[in-house]
XYZ file of N, CA and C in Angstrom:
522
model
N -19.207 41.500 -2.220
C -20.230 40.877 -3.028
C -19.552 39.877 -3.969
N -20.052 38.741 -4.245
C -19.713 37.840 -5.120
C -20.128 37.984 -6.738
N -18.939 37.923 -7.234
C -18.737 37.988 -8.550
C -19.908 38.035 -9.713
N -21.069 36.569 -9.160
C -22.296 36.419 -9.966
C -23.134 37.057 -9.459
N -23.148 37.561 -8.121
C -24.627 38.574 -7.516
C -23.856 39.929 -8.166
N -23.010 40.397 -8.301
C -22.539 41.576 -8.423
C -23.209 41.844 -10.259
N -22.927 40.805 -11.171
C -23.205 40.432 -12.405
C -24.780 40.490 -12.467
N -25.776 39.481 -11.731
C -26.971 39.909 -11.687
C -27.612 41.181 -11.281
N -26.793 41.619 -10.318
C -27.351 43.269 -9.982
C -27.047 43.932 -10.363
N -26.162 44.259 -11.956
C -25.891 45.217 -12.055
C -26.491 45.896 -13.432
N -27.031 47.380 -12.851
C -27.904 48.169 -14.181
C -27.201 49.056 -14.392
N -28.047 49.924 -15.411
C -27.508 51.606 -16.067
C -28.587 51.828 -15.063
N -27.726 52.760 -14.354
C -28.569 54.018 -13.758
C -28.471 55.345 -13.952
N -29.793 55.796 -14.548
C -29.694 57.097 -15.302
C -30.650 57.802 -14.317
N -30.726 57.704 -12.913
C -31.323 58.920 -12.047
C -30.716 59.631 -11.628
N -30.933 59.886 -10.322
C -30.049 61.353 -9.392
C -29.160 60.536 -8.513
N -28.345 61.222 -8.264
C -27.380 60.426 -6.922
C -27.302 61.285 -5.432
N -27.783 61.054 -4.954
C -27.555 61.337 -3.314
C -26.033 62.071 -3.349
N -26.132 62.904 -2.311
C -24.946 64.000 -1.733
C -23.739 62.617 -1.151
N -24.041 61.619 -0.889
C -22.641 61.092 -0.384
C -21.963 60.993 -1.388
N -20.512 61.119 -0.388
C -19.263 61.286 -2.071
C -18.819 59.515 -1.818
N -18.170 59.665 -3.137
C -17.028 58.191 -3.342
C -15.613 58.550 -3.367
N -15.057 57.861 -2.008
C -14.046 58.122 -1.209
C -13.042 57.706 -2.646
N -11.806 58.249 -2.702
C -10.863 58.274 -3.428
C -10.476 56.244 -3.043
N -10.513 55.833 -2.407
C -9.902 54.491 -1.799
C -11.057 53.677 -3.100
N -12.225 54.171 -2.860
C -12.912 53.247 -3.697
C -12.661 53.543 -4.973
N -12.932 54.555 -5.639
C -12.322 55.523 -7.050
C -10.882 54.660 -7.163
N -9.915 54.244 -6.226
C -8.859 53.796 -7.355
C -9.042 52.612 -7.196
N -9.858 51.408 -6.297
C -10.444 50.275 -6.820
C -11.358 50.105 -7.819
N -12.193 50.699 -7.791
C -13.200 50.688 -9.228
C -12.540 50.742 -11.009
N -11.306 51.687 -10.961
C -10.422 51.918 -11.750
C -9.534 50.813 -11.854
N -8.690 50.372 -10.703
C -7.518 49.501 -11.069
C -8.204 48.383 -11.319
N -10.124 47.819 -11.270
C -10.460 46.767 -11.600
C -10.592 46.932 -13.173
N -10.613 48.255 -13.891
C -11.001 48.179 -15.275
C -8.969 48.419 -16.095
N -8.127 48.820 -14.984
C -6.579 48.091 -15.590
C -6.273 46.973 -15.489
N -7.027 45.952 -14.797
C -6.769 44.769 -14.807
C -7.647 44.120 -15.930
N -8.471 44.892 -16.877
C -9.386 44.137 -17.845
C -8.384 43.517 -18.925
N -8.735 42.522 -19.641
C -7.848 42.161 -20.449
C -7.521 43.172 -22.019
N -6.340 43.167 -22.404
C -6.401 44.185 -23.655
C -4.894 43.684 -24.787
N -5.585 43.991 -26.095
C -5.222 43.083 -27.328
C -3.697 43.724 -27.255
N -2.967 42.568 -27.191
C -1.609 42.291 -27.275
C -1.320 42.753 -25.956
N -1.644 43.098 -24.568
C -1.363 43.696 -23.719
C -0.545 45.110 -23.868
N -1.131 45.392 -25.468
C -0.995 47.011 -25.415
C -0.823 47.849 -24.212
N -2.100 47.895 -23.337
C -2.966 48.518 -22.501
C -2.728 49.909 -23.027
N -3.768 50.063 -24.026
C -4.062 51.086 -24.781
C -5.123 52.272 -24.080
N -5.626 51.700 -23.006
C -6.761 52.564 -21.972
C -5.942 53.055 -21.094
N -6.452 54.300 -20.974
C -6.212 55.428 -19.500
C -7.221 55.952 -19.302
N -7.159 56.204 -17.830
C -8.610 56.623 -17.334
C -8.375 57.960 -16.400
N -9.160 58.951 -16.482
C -9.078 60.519 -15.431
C -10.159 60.021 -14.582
N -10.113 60.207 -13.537
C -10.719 60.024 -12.304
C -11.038 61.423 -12.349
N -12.641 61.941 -11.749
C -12.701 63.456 -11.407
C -13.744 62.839 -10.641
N -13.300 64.319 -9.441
C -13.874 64.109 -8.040
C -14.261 65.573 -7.928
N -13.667 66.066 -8.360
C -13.829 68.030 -8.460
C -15.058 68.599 -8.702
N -15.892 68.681 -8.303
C -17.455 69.287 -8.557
C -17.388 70.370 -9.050
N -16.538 71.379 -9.482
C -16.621 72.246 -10.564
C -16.205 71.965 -11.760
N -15.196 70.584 -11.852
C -15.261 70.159 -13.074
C -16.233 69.262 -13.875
N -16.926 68.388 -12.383
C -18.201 67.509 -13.082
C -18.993 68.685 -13.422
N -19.059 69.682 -12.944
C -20.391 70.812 -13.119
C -20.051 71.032 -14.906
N -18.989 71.018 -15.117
C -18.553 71.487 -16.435
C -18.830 70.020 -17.417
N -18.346 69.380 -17.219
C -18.863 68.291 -17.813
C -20.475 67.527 -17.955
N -21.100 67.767 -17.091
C -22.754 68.103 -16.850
C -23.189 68.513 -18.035
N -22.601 69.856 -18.438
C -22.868 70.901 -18.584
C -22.663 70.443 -20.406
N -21.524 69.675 -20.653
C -21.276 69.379 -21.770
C -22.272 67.717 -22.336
N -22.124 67.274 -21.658
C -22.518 65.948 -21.897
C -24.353 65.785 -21.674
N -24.771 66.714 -21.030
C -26.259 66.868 -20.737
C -27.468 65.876 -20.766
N -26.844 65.298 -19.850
C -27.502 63.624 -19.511
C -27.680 63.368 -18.288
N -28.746 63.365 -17.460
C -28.962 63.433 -15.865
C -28.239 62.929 -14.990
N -27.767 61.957 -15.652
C -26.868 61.222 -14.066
C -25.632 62.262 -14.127
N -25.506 62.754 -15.019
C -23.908 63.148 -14.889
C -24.590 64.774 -14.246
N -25.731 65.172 -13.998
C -25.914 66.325 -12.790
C -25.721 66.174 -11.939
N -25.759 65.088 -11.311
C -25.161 64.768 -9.413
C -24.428 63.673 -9.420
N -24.019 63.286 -10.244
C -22.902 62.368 -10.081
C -21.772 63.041 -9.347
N -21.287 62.327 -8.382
C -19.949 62.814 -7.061
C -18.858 62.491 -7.857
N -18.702 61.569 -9.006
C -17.679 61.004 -9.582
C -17.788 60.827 -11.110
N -16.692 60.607 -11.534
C -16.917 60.109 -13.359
C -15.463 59.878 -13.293
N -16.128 58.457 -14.374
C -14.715 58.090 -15.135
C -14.402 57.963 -16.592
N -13.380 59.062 -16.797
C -13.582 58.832 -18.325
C -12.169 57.911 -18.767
N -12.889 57.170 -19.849
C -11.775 56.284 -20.238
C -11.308 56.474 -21.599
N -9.788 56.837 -21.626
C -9.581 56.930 -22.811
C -8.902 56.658 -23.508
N -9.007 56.526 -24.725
C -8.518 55.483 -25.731
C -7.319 56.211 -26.383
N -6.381 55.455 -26.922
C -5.222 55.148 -27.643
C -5.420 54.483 -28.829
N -5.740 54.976 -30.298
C -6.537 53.789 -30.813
C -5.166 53.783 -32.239
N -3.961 53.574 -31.670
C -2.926 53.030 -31.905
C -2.983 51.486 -32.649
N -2.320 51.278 -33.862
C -2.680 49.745 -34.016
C -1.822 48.965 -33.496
N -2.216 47.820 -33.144
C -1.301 47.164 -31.968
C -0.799 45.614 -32.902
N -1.943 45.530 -34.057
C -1.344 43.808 -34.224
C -1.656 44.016 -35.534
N -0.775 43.507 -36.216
C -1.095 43.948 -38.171
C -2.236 44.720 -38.766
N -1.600 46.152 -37.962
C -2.162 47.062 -38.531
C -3.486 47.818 -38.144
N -4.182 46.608 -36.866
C -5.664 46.874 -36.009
C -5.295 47.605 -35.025
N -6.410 48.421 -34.769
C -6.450 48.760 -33.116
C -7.663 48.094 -32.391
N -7.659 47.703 -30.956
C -8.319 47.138 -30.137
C -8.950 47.965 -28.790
N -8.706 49.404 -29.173
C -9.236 50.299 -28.504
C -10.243 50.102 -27.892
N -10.819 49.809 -29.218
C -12.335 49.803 -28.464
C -13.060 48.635 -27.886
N -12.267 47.060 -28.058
C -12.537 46.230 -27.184
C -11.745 46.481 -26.012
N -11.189 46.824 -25.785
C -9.880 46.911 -24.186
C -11.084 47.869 -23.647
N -11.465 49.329 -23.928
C -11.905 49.757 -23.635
C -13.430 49.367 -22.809
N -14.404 48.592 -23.922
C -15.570 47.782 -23.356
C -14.753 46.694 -21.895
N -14.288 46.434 -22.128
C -13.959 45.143 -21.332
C -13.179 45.758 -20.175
N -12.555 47.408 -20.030
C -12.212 47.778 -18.857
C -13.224 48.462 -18.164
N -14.730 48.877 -19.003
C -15.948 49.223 -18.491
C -16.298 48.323 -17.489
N -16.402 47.149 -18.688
C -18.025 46.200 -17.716
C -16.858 45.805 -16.671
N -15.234 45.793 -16.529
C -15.011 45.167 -15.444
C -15.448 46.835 -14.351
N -15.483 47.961 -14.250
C -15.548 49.119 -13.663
C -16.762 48.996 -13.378
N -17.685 48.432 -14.228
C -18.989 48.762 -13.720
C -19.650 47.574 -12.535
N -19.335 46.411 -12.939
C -19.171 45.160 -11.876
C -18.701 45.706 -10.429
N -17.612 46.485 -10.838
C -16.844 46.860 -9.520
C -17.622 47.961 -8.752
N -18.061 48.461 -9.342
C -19.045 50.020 -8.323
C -20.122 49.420 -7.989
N -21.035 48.373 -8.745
C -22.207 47.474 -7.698
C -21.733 46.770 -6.949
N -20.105 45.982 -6.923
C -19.952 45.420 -6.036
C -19.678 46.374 -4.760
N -19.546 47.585 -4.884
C -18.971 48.470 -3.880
C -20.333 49.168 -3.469
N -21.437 48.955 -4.040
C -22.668 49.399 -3.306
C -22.838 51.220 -4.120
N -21.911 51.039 -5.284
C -22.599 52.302 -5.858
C -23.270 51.880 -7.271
N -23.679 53.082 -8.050
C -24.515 52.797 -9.410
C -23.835 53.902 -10.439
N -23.936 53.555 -11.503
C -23.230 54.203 -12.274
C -23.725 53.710 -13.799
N -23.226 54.642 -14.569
C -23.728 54.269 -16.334
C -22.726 54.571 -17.239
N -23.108 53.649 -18.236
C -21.822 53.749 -19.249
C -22.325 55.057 -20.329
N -21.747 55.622 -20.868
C -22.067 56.765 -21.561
C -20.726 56.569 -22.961
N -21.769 56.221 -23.862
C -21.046 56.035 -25.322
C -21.368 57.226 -26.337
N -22.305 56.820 -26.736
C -22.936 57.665 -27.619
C -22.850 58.989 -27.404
N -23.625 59.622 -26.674
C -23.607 60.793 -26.094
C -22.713 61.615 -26.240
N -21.419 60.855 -26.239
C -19.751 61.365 -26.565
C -19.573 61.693 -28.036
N -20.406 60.550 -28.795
C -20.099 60.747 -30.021
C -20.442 62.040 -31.273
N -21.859 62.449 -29.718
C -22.497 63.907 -30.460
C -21.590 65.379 -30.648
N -22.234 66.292 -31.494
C -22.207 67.372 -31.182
C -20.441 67.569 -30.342
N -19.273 67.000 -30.862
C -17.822 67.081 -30.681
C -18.177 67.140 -28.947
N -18.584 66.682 -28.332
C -19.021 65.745 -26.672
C -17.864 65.216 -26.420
N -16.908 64.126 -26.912
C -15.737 63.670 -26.540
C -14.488 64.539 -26.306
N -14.387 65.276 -27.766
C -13.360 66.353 -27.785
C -13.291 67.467 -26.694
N -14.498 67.922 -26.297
C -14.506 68.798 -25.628
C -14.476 68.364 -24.364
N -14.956 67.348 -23.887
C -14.646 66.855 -22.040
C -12.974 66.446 -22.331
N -12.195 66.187 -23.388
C -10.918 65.604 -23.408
C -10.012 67.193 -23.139
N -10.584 68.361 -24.008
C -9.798 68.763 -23.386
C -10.201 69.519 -22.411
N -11.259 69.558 -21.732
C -11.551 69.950 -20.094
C -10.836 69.300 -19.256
N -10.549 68.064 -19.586
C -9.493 67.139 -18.718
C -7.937 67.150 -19.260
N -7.950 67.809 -19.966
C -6.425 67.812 -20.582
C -5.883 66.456 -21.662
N -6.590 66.061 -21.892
C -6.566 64.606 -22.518
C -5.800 65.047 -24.032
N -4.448 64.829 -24.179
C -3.804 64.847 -25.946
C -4.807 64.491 -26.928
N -4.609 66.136 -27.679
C -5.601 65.479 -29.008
C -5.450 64.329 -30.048
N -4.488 63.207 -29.396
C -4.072 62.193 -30.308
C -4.902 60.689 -29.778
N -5.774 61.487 -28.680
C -6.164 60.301 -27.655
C -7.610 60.895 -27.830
N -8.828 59.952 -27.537
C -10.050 59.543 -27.371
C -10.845 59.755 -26.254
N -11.580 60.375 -25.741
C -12.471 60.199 -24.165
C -13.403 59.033 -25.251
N -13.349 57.803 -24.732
C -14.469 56.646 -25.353
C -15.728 56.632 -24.606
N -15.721 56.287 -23.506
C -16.397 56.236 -22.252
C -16.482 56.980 -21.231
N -18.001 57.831 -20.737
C -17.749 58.332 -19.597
C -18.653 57.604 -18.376
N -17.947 57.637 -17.255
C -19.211 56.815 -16.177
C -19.473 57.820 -15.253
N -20.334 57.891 -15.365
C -20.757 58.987 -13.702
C -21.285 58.181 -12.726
N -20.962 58.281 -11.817
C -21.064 57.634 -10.638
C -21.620 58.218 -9.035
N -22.183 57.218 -8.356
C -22.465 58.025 -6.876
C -23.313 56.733 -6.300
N -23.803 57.149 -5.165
C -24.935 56.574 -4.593
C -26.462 56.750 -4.897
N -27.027 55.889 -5.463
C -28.251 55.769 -6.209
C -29.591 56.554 -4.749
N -29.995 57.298 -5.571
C -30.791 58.063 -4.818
C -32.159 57.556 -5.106
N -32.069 56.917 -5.696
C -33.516 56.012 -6.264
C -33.688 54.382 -6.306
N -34.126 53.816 -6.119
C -33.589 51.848 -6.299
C -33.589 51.908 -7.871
N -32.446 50.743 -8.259
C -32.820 50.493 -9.491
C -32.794 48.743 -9.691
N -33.219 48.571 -10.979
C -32.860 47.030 -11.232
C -32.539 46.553 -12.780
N -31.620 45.522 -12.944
C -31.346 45.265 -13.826
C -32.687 44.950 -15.056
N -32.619 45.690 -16.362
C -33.388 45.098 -17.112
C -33.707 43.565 -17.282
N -34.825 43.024 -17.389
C -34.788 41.688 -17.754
C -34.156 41.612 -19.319
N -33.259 40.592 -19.170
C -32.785 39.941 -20.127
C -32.971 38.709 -20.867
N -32.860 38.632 -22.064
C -34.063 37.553 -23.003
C -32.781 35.753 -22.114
N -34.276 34.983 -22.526
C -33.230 33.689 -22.197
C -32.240 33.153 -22.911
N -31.382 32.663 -21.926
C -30.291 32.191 -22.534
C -30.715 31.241 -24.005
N -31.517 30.340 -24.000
C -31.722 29.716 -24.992
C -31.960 30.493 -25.871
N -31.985 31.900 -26.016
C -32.555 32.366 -27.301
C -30.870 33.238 -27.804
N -30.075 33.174 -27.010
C -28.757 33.695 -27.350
C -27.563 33.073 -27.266
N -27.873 31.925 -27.205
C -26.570 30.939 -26.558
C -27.106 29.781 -26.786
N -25.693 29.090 -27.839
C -26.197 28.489 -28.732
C -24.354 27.202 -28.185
N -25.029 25.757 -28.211
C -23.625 24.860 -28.213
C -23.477 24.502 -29.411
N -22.531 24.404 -30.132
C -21.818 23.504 -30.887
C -22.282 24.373 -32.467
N -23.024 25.164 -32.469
C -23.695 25.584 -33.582
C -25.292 26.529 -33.422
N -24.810 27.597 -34.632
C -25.997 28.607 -33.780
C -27.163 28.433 -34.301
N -27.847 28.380 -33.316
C -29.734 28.450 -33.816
C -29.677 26.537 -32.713
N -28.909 26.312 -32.863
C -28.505 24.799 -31.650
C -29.360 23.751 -32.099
């Protein structure tokens, strides 16, 4: 799929996912497209756990309690290092966004659906506890989780307001 159809088609999908799994071949393309995202000072302050283990998504389901992640075949959690990298900042959490949307580009281009999961993490110690279900150092972050699979339902991208009302040349309001 091309870069801008992949960009127009791509939504949060928060339904069920169909029993087909996502072959490990695609799982470390979907991934090595969000290590190739760009990140401040080329820290590369993001690491990501791949889980394929259905008794561990069952456990994570279980923690995070948000539908897609009940039949999701896959999840990726990404996690942060929020280390300061350049007088004194950390960029965690942009490296992090920017190794998403490239992950999430990459699973519509691969014909799966998947959702970003922020918040959700932030509840009720949600991060801490999938970090250490995955073994993740308590000096490190689960930021992002994606659950992933084959969309058992169609979905479509929300409409989005026009460009003229968000994009602005030379000066904003234009």
């Amino acid at each position: 799929m091309e870069l801008f159809e992949a960009i127009a088609k791509r939504y949060s999908y928060r339904g069920p996912f169909t029993d087909a799994p996502v072959p490990r071949e695609d799982l470390r393309k979907i991934v090595q497209a969000g290590i190739q995202a760009p990140s401040g000072k080329n820290e590369q302050v993001i690491s990501f756990v791949i889980v394929d283990d259905p008794e561990l998504l069952r456990q994570i389901a279980e923690i995070v309690n948000r539908a897609p992640c009940n039949t999701a075949k896959a999840a990726i959690a990404c996690v942060a290092d929020h280390r300061p990298v350049f007088e004194g900042m950390s960029f965690a959490v942009e490296d992090c966004a920017a190794a998403v949307e490239n992950m999430l580009l990459a699973i519509t281009a691969l014909g799966y659906a998947g959702v970003w999961i922020d918040g959700a993490l932030r509840l009720n110690n949600v991060a801490q506890r999938i970090g250490d279900l995955l073994g993740v150092p308590r000096n490190l972050e689960v930021r992002v989780l994606i659950p992933l699979g084959v969309a058992a339902e169609p979905g479509v991208q929300k409409e989005k307001m026009p460009f003229e009302r968000r994009a602005f040349f030379n000066r904003y309001g234009g």
